[in-house]
Short mmCIF file of C-alpha atoms in Angstrom, two decimals:
data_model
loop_
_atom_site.label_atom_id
_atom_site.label_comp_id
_atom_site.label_asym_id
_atom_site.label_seq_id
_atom_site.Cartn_x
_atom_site.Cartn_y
_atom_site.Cartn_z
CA UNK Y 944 0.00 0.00 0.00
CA UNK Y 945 1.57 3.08 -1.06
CA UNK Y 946 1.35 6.25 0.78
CA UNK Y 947 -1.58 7.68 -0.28
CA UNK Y 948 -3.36 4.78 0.05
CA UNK Y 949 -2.48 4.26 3.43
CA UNK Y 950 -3.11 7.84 4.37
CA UNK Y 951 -6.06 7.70 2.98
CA UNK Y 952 -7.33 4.92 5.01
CA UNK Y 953 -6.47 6.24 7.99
CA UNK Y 954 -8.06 9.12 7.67
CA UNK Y 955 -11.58 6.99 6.54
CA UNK Y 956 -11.18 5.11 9.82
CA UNK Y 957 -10.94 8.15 11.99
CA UNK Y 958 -14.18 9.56 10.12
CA UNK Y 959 -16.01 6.59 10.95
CA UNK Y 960 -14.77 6.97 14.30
CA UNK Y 961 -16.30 10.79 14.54
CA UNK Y 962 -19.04 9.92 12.72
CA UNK Y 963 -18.55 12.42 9.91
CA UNK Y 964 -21.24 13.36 7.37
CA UNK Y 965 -20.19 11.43 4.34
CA UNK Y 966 -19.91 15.33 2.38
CA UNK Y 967 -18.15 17.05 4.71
CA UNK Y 968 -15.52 13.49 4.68
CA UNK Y 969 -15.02 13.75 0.88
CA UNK Y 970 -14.52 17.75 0.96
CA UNK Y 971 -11.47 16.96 3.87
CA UNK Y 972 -9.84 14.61 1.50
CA UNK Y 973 -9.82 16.71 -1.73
CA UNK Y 974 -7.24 19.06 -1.96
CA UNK Y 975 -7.63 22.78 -2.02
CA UNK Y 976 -5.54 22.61 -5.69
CA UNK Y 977 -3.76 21.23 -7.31
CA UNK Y 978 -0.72 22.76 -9.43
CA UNK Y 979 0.59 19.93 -11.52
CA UNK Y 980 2.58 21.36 -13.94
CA UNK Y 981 4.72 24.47 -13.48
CA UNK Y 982 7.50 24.69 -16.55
CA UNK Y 983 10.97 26.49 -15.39
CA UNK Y 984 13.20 26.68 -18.05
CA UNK Y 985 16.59 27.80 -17.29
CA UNK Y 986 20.07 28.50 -18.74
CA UNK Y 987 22.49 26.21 -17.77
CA UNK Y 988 26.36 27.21 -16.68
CA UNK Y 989 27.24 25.67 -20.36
CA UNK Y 990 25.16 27.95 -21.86
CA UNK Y 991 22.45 25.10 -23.17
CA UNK Y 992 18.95 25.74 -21.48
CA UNK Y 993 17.14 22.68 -19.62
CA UNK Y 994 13.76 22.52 -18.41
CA UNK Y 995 11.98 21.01 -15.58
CA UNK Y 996 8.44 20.53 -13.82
CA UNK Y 997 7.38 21.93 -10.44
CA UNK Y 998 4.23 21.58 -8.80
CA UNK Y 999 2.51 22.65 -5.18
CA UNK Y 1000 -0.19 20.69 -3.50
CA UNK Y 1001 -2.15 22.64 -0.87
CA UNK Y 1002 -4.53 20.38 0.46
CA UNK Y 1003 -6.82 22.53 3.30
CA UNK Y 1004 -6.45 25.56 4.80
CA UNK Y 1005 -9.66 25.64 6.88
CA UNK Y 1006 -7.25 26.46 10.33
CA UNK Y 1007 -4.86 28.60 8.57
CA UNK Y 1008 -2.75 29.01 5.69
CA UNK Y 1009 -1.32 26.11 4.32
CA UNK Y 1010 2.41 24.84 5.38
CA UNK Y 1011 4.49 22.59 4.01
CA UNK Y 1012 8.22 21.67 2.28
CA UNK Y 1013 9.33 22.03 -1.36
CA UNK Y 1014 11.62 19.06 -2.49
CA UNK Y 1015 14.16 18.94 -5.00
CA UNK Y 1016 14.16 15.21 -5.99
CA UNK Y 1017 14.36 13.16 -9.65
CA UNK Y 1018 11.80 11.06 -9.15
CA UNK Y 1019 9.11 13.17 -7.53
CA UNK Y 1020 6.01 10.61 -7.25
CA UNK Y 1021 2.62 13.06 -7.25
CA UNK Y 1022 0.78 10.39 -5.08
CA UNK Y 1023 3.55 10.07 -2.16
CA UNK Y 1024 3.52 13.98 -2.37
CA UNK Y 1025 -0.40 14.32 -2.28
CA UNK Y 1026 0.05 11.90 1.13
CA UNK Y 1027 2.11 14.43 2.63
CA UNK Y 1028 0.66 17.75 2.04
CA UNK Y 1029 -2.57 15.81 3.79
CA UNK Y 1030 -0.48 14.30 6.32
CA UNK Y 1031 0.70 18.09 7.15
CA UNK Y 1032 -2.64 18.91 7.31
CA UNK Y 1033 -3.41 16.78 10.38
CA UNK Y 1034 -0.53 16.85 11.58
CA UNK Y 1035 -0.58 20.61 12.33
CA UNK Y 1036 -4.42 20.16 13.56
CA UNK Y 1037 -2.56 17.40 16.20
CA UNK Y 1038 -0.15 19.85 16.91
CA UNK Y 1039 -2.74 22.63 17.57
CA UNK Y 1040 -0.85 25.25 15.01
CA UNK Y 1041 -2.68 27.37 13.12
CA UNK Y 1042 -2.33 26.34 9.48
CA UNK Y 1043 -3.48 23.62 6.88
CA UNK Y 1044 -1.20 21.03 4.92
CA UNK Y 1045 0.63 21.84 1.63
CA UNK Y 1046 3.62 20.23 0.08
CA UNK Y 1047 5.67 20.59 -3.56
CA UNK Y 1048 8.98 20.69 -5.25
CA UNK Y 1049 11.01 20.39 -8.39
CA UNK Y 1050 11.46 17.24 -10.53
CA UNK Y 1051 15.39 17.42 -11.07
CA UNK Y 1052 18.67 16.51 -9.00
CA UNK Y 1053 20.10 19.00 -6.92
CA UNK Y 1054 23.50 16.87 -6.82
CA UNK Y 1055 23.87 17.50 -10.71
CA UNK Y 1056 23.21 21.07 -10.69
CA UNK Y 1057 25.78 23.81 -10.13
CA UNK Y 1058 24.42 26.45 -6.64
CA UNK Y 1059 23.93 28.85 -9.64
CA UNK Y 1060 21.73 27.23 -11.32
CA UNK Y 1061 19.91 25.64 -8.46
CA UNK Y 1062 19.58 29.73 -7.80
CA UNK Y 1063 18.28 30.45 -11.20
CA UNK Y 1064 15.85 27.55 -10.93
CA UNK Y 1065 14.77 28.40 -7.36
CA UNK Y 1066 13.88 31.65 -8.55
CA UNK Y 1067 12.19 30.84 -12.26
CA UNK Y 1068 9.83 28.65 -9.87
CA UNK Y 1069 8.92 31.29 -7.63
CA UNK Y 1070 8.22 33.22 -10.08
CA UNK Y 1071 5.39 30.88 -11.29
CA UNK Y 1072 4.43 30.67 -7.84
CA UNK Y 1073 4.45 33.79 -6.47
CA UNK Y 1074 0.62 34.46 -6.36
CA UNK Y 1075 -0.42 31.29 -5.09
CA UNK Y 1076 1.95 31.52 -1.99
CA UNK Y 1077 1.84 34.38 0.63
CA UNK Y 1078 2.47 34.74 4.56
CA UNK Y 1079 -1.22 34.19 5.16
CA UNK Y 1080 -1.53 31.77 2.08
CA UNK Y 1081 0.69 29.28 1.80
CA UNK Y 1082 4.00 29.07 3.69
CA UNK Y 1083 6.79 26.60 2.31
CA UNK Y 1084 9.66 25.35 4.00
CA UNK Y 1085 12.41 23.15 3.48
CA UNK Y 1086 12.38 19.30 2.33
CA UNK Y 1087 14.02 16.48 0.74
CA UNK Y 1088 17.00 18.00 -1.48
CA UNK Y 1089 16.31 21.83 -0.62
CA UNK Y 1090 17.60 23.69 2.94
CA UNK Y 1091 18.19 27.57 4.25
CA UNK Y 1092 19.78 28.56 0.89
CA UNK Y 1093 16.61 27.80 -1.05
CA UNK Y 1094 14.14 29.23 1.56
CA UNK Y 1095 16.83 32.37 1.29
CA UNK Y 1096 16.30 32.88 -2.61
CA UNK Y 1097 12.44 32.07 -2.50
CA UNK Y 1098 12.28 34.85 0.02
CA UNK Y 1099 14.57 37.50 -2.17
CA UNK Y 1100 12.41 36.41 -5.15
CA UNK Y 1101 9.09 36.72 -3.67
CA UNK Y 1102 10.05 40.00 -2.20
CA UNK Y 1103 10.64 41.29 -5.76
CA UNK Y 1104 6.84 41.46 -6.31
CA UNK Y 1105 5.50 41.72 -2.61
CA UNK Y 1106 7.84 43.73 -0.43
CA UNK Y 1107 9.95 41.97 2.17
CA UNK Y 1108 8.38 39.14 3.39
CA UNK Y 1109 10.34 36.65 5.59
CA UNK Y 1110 7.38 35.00 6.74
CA UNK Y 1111 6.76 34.03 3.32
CA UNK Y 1112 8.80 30.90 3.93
CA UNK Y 1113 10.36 28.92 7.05
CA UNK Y 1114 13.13 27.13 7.75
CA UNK Y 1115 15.98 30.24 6.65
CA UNK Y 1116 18.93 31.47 7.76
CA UNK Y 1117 18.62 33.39 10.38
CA UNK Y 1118 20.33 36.11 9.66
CA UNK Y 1119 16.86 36.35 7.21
CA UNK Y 1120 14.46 35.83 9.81
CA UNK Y 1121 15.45 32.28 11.13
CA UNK Y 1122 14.16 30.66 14.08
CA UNK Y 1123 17.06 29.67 16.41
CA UNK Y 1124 16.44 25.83 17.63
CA UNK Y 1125 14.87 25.10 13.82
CA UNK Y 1126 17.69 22.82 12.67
CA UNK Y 1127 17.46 20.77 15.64
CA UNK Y 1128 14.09 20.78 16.14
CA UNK Y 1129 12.51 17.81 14.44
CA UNK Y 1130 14.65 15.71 16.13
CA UNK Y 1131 14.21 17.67 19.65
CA UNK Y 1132 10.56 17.01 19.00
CA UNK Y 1133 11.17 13.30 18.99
CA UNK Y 1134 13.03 13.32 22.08
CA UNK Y 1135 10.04 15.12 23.76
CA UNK Y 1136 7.58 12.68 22.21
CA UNK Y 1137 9.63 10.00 23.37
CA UNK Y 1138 9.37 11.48 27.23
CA UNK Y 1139 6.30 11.48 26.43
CA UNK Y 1140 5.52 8.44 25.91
CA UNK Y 1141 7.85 6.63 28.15
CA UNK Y 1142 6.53 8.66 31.17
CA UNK Y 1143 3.16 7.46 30.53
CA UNK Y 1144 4.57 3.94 30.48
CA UNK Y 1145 6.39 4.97 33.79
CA UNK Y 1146 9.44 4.80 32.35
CA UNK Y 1147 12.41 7.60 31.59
CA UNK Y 1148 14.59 7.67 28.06
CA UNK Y 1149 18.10 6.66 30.86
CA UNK Y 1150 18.79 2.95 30.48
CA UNK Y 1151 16.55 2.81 27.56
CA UNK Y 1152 18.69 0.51 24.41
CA UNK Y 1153 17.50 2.64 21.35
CA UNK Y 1154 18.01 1.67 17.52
CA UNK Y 1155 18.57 4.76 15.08
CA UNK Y 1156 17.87 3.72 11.29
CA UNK Y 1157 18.48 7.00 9.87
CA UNK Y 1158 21.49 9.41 10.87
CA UNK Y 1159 20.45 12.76 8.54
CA UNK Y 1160 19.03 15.85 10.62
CA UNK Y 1161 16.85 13.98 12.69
CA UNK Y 1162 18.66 10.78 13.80
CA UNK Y 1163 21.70 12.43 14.02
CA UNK Y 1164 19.88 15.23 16.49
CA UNK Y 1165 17.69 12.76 18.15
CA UNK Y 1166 20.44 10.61 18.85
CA UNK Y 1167 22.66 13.57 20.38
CA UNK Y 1168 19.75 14.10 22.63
CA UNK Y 1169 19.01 11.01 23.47
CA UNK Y 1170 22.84 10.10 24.07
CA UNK Y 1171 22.96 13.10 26.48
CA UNK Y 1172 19.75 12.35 28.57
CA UNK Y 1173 21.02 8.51 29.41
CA UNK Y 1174 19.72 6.30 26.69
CA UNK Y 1175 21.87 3.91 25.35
CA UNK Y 1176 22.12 4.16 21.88
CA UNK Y 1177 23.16 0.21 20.34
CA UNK Y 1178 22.66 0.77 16.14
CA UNK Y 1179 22.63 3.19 13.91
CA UNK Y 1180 22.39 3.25 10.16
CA UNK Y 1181 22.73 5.99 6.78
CA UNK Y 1182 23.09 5.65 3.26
CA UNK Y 1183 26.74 4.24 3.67
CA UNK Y 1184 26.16 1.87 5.96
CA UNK Y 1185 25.23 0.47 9.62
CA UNK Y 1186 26.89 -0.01 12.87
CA UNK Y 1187 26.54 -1.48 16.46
CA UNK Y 1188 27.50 -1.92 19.66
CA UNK Y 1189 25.99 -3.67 22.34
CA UNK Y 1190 27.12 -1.43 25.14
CA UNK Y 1191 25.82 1.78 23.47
CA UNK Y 1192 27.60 3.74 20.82
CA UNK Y 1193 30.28 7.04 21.37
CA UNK Y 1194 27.52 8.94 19.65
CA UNK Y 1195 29.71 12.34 20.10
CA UNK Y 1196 32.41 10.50 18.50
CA UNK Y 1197 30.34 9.21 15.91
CA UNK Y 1198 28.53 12.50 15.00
CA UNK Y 1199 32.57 13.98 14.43
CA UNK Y 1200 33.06 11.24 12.10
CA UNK Y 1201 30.17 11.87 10.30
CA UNK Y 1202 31.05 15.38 9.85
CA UNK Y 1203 34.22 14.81 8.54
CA UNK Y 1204 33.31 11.59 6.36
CA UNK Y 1205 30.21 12.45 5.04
CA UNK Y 1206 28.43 9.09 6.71
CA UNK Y 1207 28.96 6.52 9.24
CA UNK Y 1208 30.94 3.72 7.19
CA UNK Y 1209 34.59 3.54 8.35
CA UNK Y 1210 33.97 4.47 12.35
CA UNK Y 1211 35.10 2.12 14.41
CA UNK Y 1212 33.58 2.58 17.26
CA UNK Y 1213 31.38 -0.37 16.29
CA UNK Y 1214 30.64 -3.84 14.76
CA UNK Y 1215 29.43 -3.18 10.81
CA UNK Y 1216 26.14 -4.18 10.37
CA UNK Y 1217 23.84 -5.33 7.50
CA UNK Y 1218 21.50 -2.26 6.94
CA UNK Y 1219 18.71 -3.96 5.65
CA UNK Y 1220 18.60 -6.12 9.63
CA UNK Y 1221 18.93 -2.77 11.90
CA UNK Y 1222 15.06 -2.71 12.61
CA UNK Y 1223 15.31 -5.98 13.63
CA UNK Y 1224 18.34 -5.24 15.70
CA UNK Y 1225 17.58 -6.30 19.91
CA UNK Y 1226 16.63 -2.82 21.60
CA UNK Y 1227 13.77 -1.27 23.94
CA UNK Y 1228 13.01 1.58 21.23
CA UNK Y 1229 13.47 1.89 17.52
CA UNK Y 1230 13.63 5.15 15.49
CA UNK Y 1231 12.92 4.60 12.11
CA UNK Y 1232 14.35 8.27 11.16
CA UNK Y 1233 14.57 7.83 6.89
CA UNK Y 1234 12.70 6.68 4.46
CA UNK Y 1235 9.01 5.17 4.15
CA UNK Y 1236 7.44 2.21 4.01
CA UNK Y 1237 10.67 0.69 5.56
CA UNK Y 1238 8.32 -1.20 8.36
CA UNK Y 1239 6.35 -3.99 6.36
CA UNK Y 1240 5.25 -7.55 6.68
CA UNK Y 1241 7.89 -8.99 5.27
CA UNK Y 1242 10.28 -7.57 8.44
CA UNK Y 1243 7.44 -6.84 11.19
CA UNK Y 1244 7.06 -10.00 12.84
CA UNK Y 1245 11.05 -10.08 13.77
CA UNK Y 1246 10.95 -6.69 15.27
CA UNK Y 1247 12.08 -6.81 18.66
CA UNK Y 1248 11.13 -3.42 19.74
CA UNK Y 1249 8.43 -2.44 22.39
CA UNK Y 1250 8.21 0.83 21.29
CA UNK Y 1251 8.50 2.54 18.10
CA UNK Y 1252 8.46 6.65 17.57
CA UNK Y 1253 7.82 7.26 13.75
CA UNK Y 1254 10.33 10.51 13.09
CA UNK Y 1255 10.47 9.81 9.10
CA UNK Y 1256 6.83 10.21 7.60
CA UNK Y 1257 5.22 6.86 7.08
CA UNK Y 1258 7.50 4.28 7.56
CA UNK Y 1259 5.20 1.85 8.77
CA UNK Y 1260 2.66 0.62 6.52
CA UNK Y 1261 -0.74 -0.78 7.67
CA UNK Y 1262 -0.22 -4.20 7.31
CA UNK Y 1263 2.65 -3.86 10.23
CA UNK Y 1264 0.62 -2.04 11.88
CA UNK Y 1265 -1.94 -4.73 12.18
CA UNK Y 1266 1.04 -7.11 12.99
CA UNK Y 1267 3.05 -5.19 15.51
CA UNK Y 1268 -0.14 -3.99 17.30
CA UNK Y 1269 -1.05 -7.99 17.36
CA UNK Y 1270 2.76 -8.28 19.25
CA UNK Y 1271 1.88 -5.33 21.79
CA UNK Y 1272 4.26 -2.97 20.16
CA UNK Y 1273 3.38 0.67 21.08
CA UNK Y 1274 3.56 2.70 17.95
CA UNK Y 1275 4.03 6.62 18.71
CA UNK Y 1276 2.69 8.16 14.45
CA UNK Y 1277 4.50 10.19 12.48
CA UNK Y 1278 2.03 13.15 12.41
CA UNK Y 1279 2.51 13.19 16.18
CA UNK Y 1280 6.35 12.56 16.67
CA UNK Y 1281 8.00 14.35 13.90
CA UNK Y 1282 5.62 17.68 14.02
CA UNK Y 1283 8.58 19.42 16.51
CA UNK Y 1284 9.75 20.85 12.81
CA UNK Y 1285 6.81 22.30 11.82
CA UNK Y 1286 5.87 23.37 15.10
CA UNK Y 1287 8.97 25.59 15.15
CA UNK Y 1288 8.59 26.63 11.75
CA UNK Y 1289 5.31 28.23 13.63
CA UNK Y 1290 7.28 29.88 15.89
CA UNK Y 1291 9.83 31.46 13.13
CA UNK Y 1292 6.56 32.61 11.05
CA UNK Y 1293 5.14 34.40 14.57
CA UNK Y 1294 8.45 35.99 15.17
CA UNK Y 1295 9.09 36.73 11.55
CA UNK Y 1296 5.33 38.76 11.78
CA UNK Y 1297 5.59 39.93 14.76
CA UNK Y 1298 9.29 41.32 14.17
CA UNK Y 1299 10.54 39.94 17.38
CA UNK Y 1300 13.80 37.61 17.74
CA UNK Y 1301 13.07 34.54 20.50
CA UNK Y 1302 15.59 32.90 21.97
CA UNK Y 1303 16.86 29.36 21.85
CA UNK Y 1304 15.91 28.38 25.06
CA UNK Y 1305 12.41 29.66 25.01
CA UNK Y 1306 12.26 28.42 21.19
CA UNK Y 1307 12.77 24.98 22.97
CA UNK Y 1308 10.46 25.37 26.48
CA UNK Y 1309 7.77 26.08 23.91
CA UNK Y 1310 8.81 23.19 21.72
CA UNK Y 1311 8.42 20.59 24.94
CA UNK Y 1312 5.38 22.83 26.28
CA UNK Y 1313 3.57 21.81 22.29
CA UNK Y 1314 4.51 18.70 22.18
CA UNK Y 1315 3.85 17.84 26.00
CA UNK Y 1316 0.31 19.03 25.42
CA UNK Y 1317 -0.31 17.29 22.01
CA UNK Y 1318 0.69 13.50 23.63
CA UNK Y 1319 -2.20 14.48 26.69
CA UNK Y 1320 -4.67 15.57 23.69
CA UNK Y 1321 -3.82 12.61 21.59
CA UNK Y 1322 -4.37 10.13 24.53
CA UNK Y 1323 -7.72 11.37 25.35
CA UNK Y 1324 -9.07 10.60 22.10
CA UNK Y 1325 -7.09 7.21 22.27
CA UNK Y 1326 -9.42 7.22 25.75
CA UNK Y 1327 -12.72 8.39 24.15
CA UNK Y 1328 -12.89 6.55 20.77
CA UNK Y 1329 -10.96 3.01 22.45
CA UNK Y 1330 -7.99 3.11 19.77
CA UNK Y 1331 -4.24 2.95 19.37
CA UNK Y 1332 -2.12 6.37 19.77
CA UNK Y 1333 -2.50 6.63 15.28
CA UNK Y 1334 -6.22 6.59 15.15
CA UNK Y 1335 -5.94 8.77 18.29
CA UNK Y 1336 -3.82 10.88 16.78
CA UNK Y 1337 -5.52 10.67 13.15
CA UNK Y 1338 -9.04 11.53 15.19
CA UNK Y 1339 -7.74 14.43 16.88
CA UNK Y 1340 -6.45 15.79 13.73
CA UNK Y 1341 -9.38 15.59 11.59
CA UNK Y 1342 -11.75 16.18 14.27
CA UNK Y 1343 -10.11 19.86 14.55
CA UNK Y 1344 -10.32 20.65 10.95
CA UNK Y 1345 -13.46 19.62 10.18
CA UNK Y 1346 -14.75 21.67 13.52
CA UNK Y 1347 -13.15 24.57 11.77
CA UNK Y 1348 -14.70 23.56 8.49
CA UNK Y 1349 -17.78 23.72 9.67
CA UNK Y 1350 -17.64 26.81 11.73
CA UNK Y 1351 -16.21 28.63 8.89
CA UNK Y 1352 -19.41 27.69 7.43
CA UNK Y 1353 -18.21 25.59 4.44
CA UNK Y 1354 -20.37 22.83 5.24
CA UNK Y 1355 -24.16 25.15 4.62
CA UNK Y 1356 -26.14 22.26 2.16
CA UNK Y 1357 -24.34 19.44 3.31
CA UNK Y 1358 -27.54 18.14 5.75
CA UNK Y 1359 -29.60 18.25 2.40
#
């Protein structure tokens, strides 16, 4: 089941759950628009010209404007990306931030492009754009492939035709507006989810044997964290490879070898490990912290986690879902763990409007004080509808935008 799919069907079981009109159901799952086909042609260093296709999905903005990255990626699939600009959308709603889901990006790869032309093409597609994004529109932020630099040049371009704007985008430097605490915050948010959820289990992150698969932004933050509150941190995995050690891994040592190497392969600070068995690795807690869909029958049943936190979007599908929950493996969703990101994107949009500079530590205080709050909301509806901390989640989310639906009064005919 692919992305969509499976978003999809969670969001039809947490209607069912709130008993949702059957036309106010379908208008939550269709997005806002659509916009499939942007052309930006540009002129390569070489002098030749290339062209390539962007697009923006802004699924609801019934709490807010809508919020979500812009990816730079080859193989952009339109389904996975129509799965996350919803996903965004309830996972703001869980997070109790004031804006709907959105997501887009640029079929090309930034790896074979020169910064200039990634500049030239960052700005070509903001110029298509422009109109259909706006501080109380549409706010994008960084994703797969893009980072500050982009956010930086959307900005200048944008600006061009609206006046300065920094709130036009999240997730910049900060000498343009930035949020201090924004590059760590994803994976900060996972460590408070994580309290979270341990404390409600009685337990505390110290002692805890945690598995990482994933050591980008996130893992790599969530593992510092973790490392420096007492867990015990026995694999971790990238793109070059996986390591472990049984009596927890050097995890400062390891983040300065990353640094220098460009990925963990080569640090010896552990046994080398077969990626493709580090979720099945022994541990108390397992981080999937990559890619999707990485959790799946074929692997679930030899997972020997009791708790998993979800920081990459959708890596479990519903099949493991169904299996794991079957095992008594706790499951803490993606649009609950991993919203620390957009959550302080929030926060850089509020300072950027109200032209006033937080810092770090109340940037983080507010982060734990959202996230605290969002686990207590979340397990009430686990409490009120009898379901697992997902469809908790997934009813909390929806159940806050379609209130706001109907308030706004978009729902007037639907009782007909």
């Amino acid at each position: 089941m692919n992305a969509l799919a499976a978003t999809n069907r969670n969001f039809r079981l947490a209607a069912r759950l709130l008993g949702l009109d059957s036309k106010l159901e379908k208008s939550l799952l269709i997005p806002f628009r659509e916009i499939k086909v942007v052309e930006c042609t540009i002129p390569q260093d070489d002098g030749t010209l290339a062209t390539f296709v962007g697009f923006r999905v802004q699924h609801d903005n019934a709490r807010g404007p809508m919020k979500g990255g812009i990816r730079y990626h080859p193989e952009v699939e339109h389904d996975e990306v129509n799965a996350l600009a919803q996903l965004m959308t309830w996972k703001t709603a869980v997070a109790n931030i004031p804006y709907g889901g959105a997501k887009g990006g640029i079929g090309c790869d930034p790896g074979e492009l020169s910064t200039s032309e990634l500049e030239r093409l960052t700005r070509v597609f903001t110029q298509k754009i422009h109109e259909l994004i706006g501080i109380h529109t549409d706010v994008p932020a960084p994703d797969m492939g893009t980072g500050p630099q982009t956010m930086a040049w959307i900005l200048d371009e944008y600006s061009k035709f609206h006046g300065y704007s920094p709130a036009v985008v999240t997730g910049k430097p900060t000498d343009l507006g930035g949020s201090l605490g924004r590059d760590a915050a994803t994976g900060r948010g996972v460590v408070f989810a994580t309290e979270a959820l341990l404390n409600d289990h009685g337990k505390a992150i110290s002692g805890q044997k945690f598995v990482i698969q994933g050591f980008g932004n996130v893992g790599s933050w969530a593992a510092r964290l973790i490392h420096e509150k007492g867990g015990k941190i026995v694999a971790v995995s990238d793109a070059t490879g996986a390591i472990k050690n049984r009596n927890g891994i050097d995890i400062p040592s390891l983040l300065n070898h990353v640094k220098e190497n460009k990925g963990i392969n080569g640090f010896h600070g552990g046994d080398s490990l077969d990626p493709e068995l580090i979720l099945v690795e022994d541990c108390d807690i397992l981080i999937p912290a990559a890619l999707g869909g990485i959790i799946n029958r074929e692997n679930a049943n030899d997972i020997k986690a009791k708790f998993i936190i979800e920081a990459a979007n959708h890596p479990t599908d519903p099949e493991a879902d169904e299996i794991l929950s079957k095992k008594g493996v706790v499951i803490l969703p993606d649009i609950y763990a991993n919203s620390g990101g957009v959550t302080v994107s929030y926060f850089e949009w509020v300072q950027n409007l109200q032209g006033f500079l937080w810092d770090e530590k109340k940037v983080n205080n507010e982060l734990k004080t959202y996230m605290t709050k969002a686990f207590k909301d979340v397990k009430k509806m686990c409490q009120s509808h009898n379901c697992d901390l997902r469809m908790g989640a997934f009813t909390l989310g929806v159940n806050r935008v379609a209130r706001a639906t109907v308030t706004r009064g978009y729902g007037r005919g639907w009782e007909a």
